[in-house]
PDB file of C-alpha atoms in Angstrom:
ATOM      1  CA  GLN A  26      -0.276  -0.060   0.069  1.00 80.00           C
ATOM      2  CA  VAL A  27       0.947   3.402  -0.822  1.00 91.00           C
ATOM      3  CA  GLN A  28       0.711   6.573   1.481  1.00 95.00           C
ATOM      4  CA  LEU A  29       0.813   9.763  -0.113  1.00 97.00           C
ATOM      5  CA  VAL A  30       0.670  13.233   2.103  1.00 96.00           C
ATOM      6  CA  GLU A  31       0.386  16.644  -0.207  1.00 97.00           C
ATOM      7  CA  SER A  32       1.623  19.797   1.459  1.00 97.00           C
ATOM      8  CA  GLY A  33       2.434  23.295   0.393  1.00 97.00           C
ATOM      9  CA  GLY A  34      -1.345  24.805  -0.501  1.00 97.00           C
ATOM     10  CA  GLY A  35      -2.678  27.742   0.901  1.00 97.00           C
ATOM     11  CA  LEU A  36      -3.941  31.739  -0.010  1.00 98.00           C
ATOM     12  CA  VAL A  37      -2.250  33.226  -2.692  1.00 98.00           C
ATOM     13  CA  GLN A  38      -3.298  36.645  -4.817  1.00 98.00           C
ATOM     14  CA  ALA A  39      -3.831  36.106  -8.718  1.00 98.00           C
ATOM     15  CA  GLY A  40      -0.849  36.455 -10.252  1.00 98.00           C
ATOM     16  CA  GLY A  41       0.994  34.688  -7.716  1.00 98.00           C
ATOM     17  CA  SER A  42       2.999  31.490  -7.370  1.00 98.00           C
ATOM     18  CA  LEU A  43       2.759  27.835  -5.377  1.00 98.00           C
ATOM     19  CA  ARG A  44       4.871  24.952  -5.409  1.00 98.00           C
ATOM     20  CA  LEU A  45       2.646  21.837  -4.070  1.00 98.00           C
ATOM     21  CA  SER A  46       4.304  18.838  -3.130  1.00 98.00           C
ATOM     22  CA  CYS A  47       3.611  15.095  -2.638  1.00 98.00           C
ATOM     23  CA  ALA A  48       5.804  12.869  -0.566  1.00 97.00           C
ATOM     24  CA  ALA A  49       5.050   9.137  -1.393  1.00 96.00           C
ATOM     25  CA  SER A  50       5.666   5.784   0.770  1.00 94.00           C
ATOM     26  CA  GLY A  51       6.647   2.836  -0.355  1.00 88.00           C
ATOM     27  CA  SER A  52       9.054   1.546  -2.520  1.00 88.00           C
ATOM     28  CA  MET A  53       7.709   1.165  -5.843  1.00 91.00           C
ATOM     29  CA  PHE A  54       7.427   5.305  -6.331  1.00 93.00           C
ATOM     30  CA  SER A  55       9.464   5.133  -9.628  1.00 94.00           C
ATOM     31  CA  ARG A  56       7.740   2.415 -11.147  1.00 95.00           C
ATOM     32  CA  TYR A  57       4.629   4.140 -10.746  1.00 96.00           C
ATOM     33  CA  ALA A  58       2.894   6.931 -13.265  1.00 96.00           C
ATOM     34  CA  MET A  59       1.469  10.337 -10.820  1.00 97.00           C
ATOM     35  CA  GLY A  60      -0.819  12.751 -11.064  1.00 97.00           C
ATOM     36  CA  TRP A  61      -2.507  15.533 -10.080  1.00 98.00           C
ATOM     37  CA  TYR A  62      -5.934  16.197  -9.465  1.00 97.00           C
ATOM     38  CA  ARG A  63      -8.221  19.154  -8.256  1.00 98.00           C
ATOM     39  CA  GLN A  64     -11.704  19.632  -7.135  1.00 98.00           C
ATOM     40  CA  ALA A  65     -13.723  22.444  -6.764  1.00 96.00           C
ATOM     41  CA  PRO A  66     -17.193  22.120  -3.947  1.00 90.00           C
ATOM     42  CA  GLU A  67     -19.797  22.282  -7.039  1.00 89.00           C
ATOM     43  CA  ASN A  68     -17.109  20.752  -9.265  1.00 93.00           C
ATOM     44  CA  GLU A  69     -16.398  17.067 -10.274  1.00 94.00           C
ATOM     45  CA  ARG A  70     -13.118  16.195  -9.903  1.00 94.00           C
ATOM     46  CA  GLU A  71     -10.559  16.576 -12.632  1.00 95.00           C
ATOM     47  CA  PRO A  72      -6.990  15.833 -13.936  1.00 95.00           C
ATOM     48  CA  VAL A  73      -4.499  18.657 -13.638  1.00 98.00           C
ATOM     49  CA  ALA A  74      -1.283  16.922 -14.939  1.00 98.00           C
ATOM     50  CA  THR A  75       0.166  13.690 -15.253  1.00 97.00           C
ATOM     51  CA  ILE A  76       3.707  12.685 -15.148  1.00 97.00           C
ATOM     52  CA  THR A  77       5.076   9.420 -16.642  1.00 96.00           C
ATOM     53  CA  THR A  78       7.416   6.866 -15.088  1.00 95.00           C
ATOM     54  CA  GLY A  79       9.824   8.237 -18.051  1.00 94.00           C
ATOM     55  CA  GLY A  80       9.285  11.555 -17.037  1.00 95.00           C
ATOM     56  CA  ASP A  81       6.606  12.026 -20.187  1.00 97.00           C
ATOM     57  CA  THR A  82       4.115  15.007 -18.749  1.00 98.00           C
ATOM     58  CA  ASN A  83       0.697  16.131 -19.910  1.00 97.00           C
ATOM     59  CA  TYR A  84      -1.671  18.697 -18.739  1.00 98.00           C
ATOM     60  CA  SER A  85      -4.980  19.539 -18.803  1.00 97.00           C
ATOM     61  CA  ASP A  86      -6.047  23.220 -21.487  1.00 98.00           C
ATOM     62  CA  SER A  87      -7.077  25.423 -18.071  1.00 97.00           C
ATOM     63  CA  VAL A  88      -3.671  25.164 -17.063  1.00 98.00           C
ATOM     64  CA  LYS A  89      -1.249  24.429 -19.650  1.00 98.00           C
ATOM     65  CA  GLY A  90       1.780  26.951 -19.782  1.00 98.00           C
ATOM     66  CA  ARG A  91       1.324  27.649 -16.329  1.00 98.00           C
ATOM     67  CA  PHE A  92       1.809  25.039 -14.193  1.00 98.00           C
ATOM     68  CA  THR A  93       4.487  22.189 -14.497  1.00 98.00           C
ATOM     69  CA  ILE A  94       4.592  18.929 -12.650  1.00 98.00           C
ATOM     70  CA  SER A  95       7.959  17.235 -11.887  1.00 98.00           C
ATOM     71  CA  ARG A  96       9.224  14.553  -9.745  1.00 97.00           C
ATOM     72  CA  ASP A  97      12.737  13.164  -8.097  1.00 97.00           C
ATOM     73  CA  ASN A  98      12.333   9.573  -7.415  1.00 96.00           C
ATOM     74  CA  ALA A  99      15.458   9.867  -5.444  1.00 95.00           C
ATOM     75  CA  LYS A 100      13.277  11.857  -2.582  1.00 96.00           C
ATOM     76  CA  LYS A 101       9.740   9.969  -4.077  1.00 97.00           C
ATOM     77  CA  THR A 102       8.303  12.945  -4.257  1.00 97.00           C
ATOM     78  CA  VAL A 103       5.908  14.908  -6.909  1.00 98.00           C
ATOM     79  CA  TYR A 104       5.740  18.267  -7.595  1.00 98.00           C
ATOM     80  CA  LEU A 105       3.166  21.161  -8.945  1.00 98.00           C
ATOM     81  CA  HIS A 106       4.773  24.166  -9.427  1.00 98.00           C
ATOM     82  CA  MET A 107       1.575  26.872 -10.475  1.00 98.00           C
ATOM     83  CA  ASN A 108       2.561  30.165 -11.658  1.00 98.00           C
ATOM     84  CA  SER A 109       0.386  32.899 -12.608  1.00 98.00           C
ATOM     85  CA  LEU A 110      -2.324  31.593 -10.538  1.00 98.00           C
ATOM     86  CA  LYS A 111      -6.048  32.786 -11.016  1.00 98.00           C
ATOM     87  CA  PRO A 112      -9.242  32.614  -9.078  1.00 97.00           C
ATOM     88  CA  GLU A 113     -10.545  29.703 -11.168  1.00 96.00           C
ATOM     89  CA  ASP A 114      -7.533  27.312  -9.883  1.00 98.00           C
ATOM     90  CA  THR A 115      -9.143  27.845  -6.658  1.00 98.00           C
ATOM     91  CA  ALA A 116      -9.652  23.969  -5.227  1.00 98.00           C
ATOM     92  CA  VAL A 117      -8.533  21.044  -3.213  1.00 98.00           C
ATOM     93  CA  TYR A 118      -5.696  19.574  -5.147  1.00 98.00           C
ATOM     94  CA  TYR A 119      -5.345  15.783  -4.861  1.00 98.00           C
ATOM     95  CA  CYS A 120      -1.849  13.987  -5.659  1.00 98.00           C
ATOM     96  CA  ALA A 121      -2.459  10.143  -6.744  1.00 97.00           C
ATOM     97  CA  ALA A 122      -0.159   7.549  -7.801  1.00 96.00           C
ATOM     98  CA  ASP A 123      -0.509   4.049  -9.750  1.00 95.00           C
ATOM     99  CA  ARG A 124      -2.262   5.017 -13.083  1.00 92.00           C
ATOM    100  CA  TYR A 125      -4.410   2.560 -14.490  1.00 93.00           C
ATOM    101  CA  TRP A 126      -7.202   2.118 -17.101  1.00 93.00           C
ATOM    102  CA  ASN A 127     -10.294   1.233 -15.590  1.00 90.00           C
ATOM    103  CA  GLY A 128     -12.698   0.534 -18.557  1.00 94.00           C
ATOM    104  CA  TYR A 129     -14.018   3.752 -18.902  1.00 91.00           C
ATOM    105  CA  SER A 130     -11.004   6.536 -18.007  1.00 87.00           C
ATOM    106  CA  TYR A 131      -7.231   6.764 -16.419  1.00 87.00           C
ATOM    107  CA  TRP A 132      -7.814   6.363 -12.779  1.00 90.00           C
ATOM    108  CA  TYR A 133      -4.928   5.922  -9.632  1.00 95.00           C
ATOM    109  CA  ARG A 134      -5.146   3.597  -7.159  1.00 95.00           C
ATOM    110  CA  TYR A 135      -4.009   5.651  -4.382  1.00 96.00           C
ATOM    111  CA  TRP A 136      -4.636   9.112  -3.230  1.00 97.00           C
ATOM    112  CA  GLY A 137      -3.433  11.502  -0.626  1.00 97.00           C
ATOM    113  CA  GLN A 138      -5.994  13.455   1.472  1.00 97.00           C
ATOM    114  CA  GLY A 139      -5.583  16.744  -0.660  1.00 97.00           C
ATOM    115  CA  THR A 140      -4.219  20.419   0.319  1.00 97.00           C
ATOM    116  CA  GLN A 141      -6.326  23.467   0.361  1.00 98.00           C
ATOM    117  CA  VAL A 142      -5.112  25.817  -2.875  1.00 98.00           C
ATOM    118  CA  THR A 143      -7.340  29.722  -2.786  1.00 98.00           C
ATOM    119  CA  VAL A 144      -6.545  32.097  -5.333  1.00 98.00           C
ATOM    120  CA  SER A 145      -8.122  36.141  -4.537  1.00 97.00           C
ATOM    121  CA  SER A 146      -8.654  38.005  -7.051  1.00 92.00           C
TER     122      SER A 146
END
């Protein structure tokens, strides 16, 4: 089993930056594709960014060019660098590990508890 702990969330003004971190337990981190999702109170949880075991990345259109996902296998940590933040980025951000195909879409086996990001206008 994998435990994921997010940190780095908080309150920031529009145009500002934050870096989220997700620390993972276990010995299989380097074999897991990792992702970041977010969920606002009235919205469905949505994908933000993914990174494969080989370091290939993908971003949702809403964050492309502003967010960067990266990983440090030695530290068993995945990061989400968020720049030029907008009020619409306000959400709980979740770290996820071990991507798989569930028959409908890609999903993840392990999830963190989430960290709140609030962007004021």
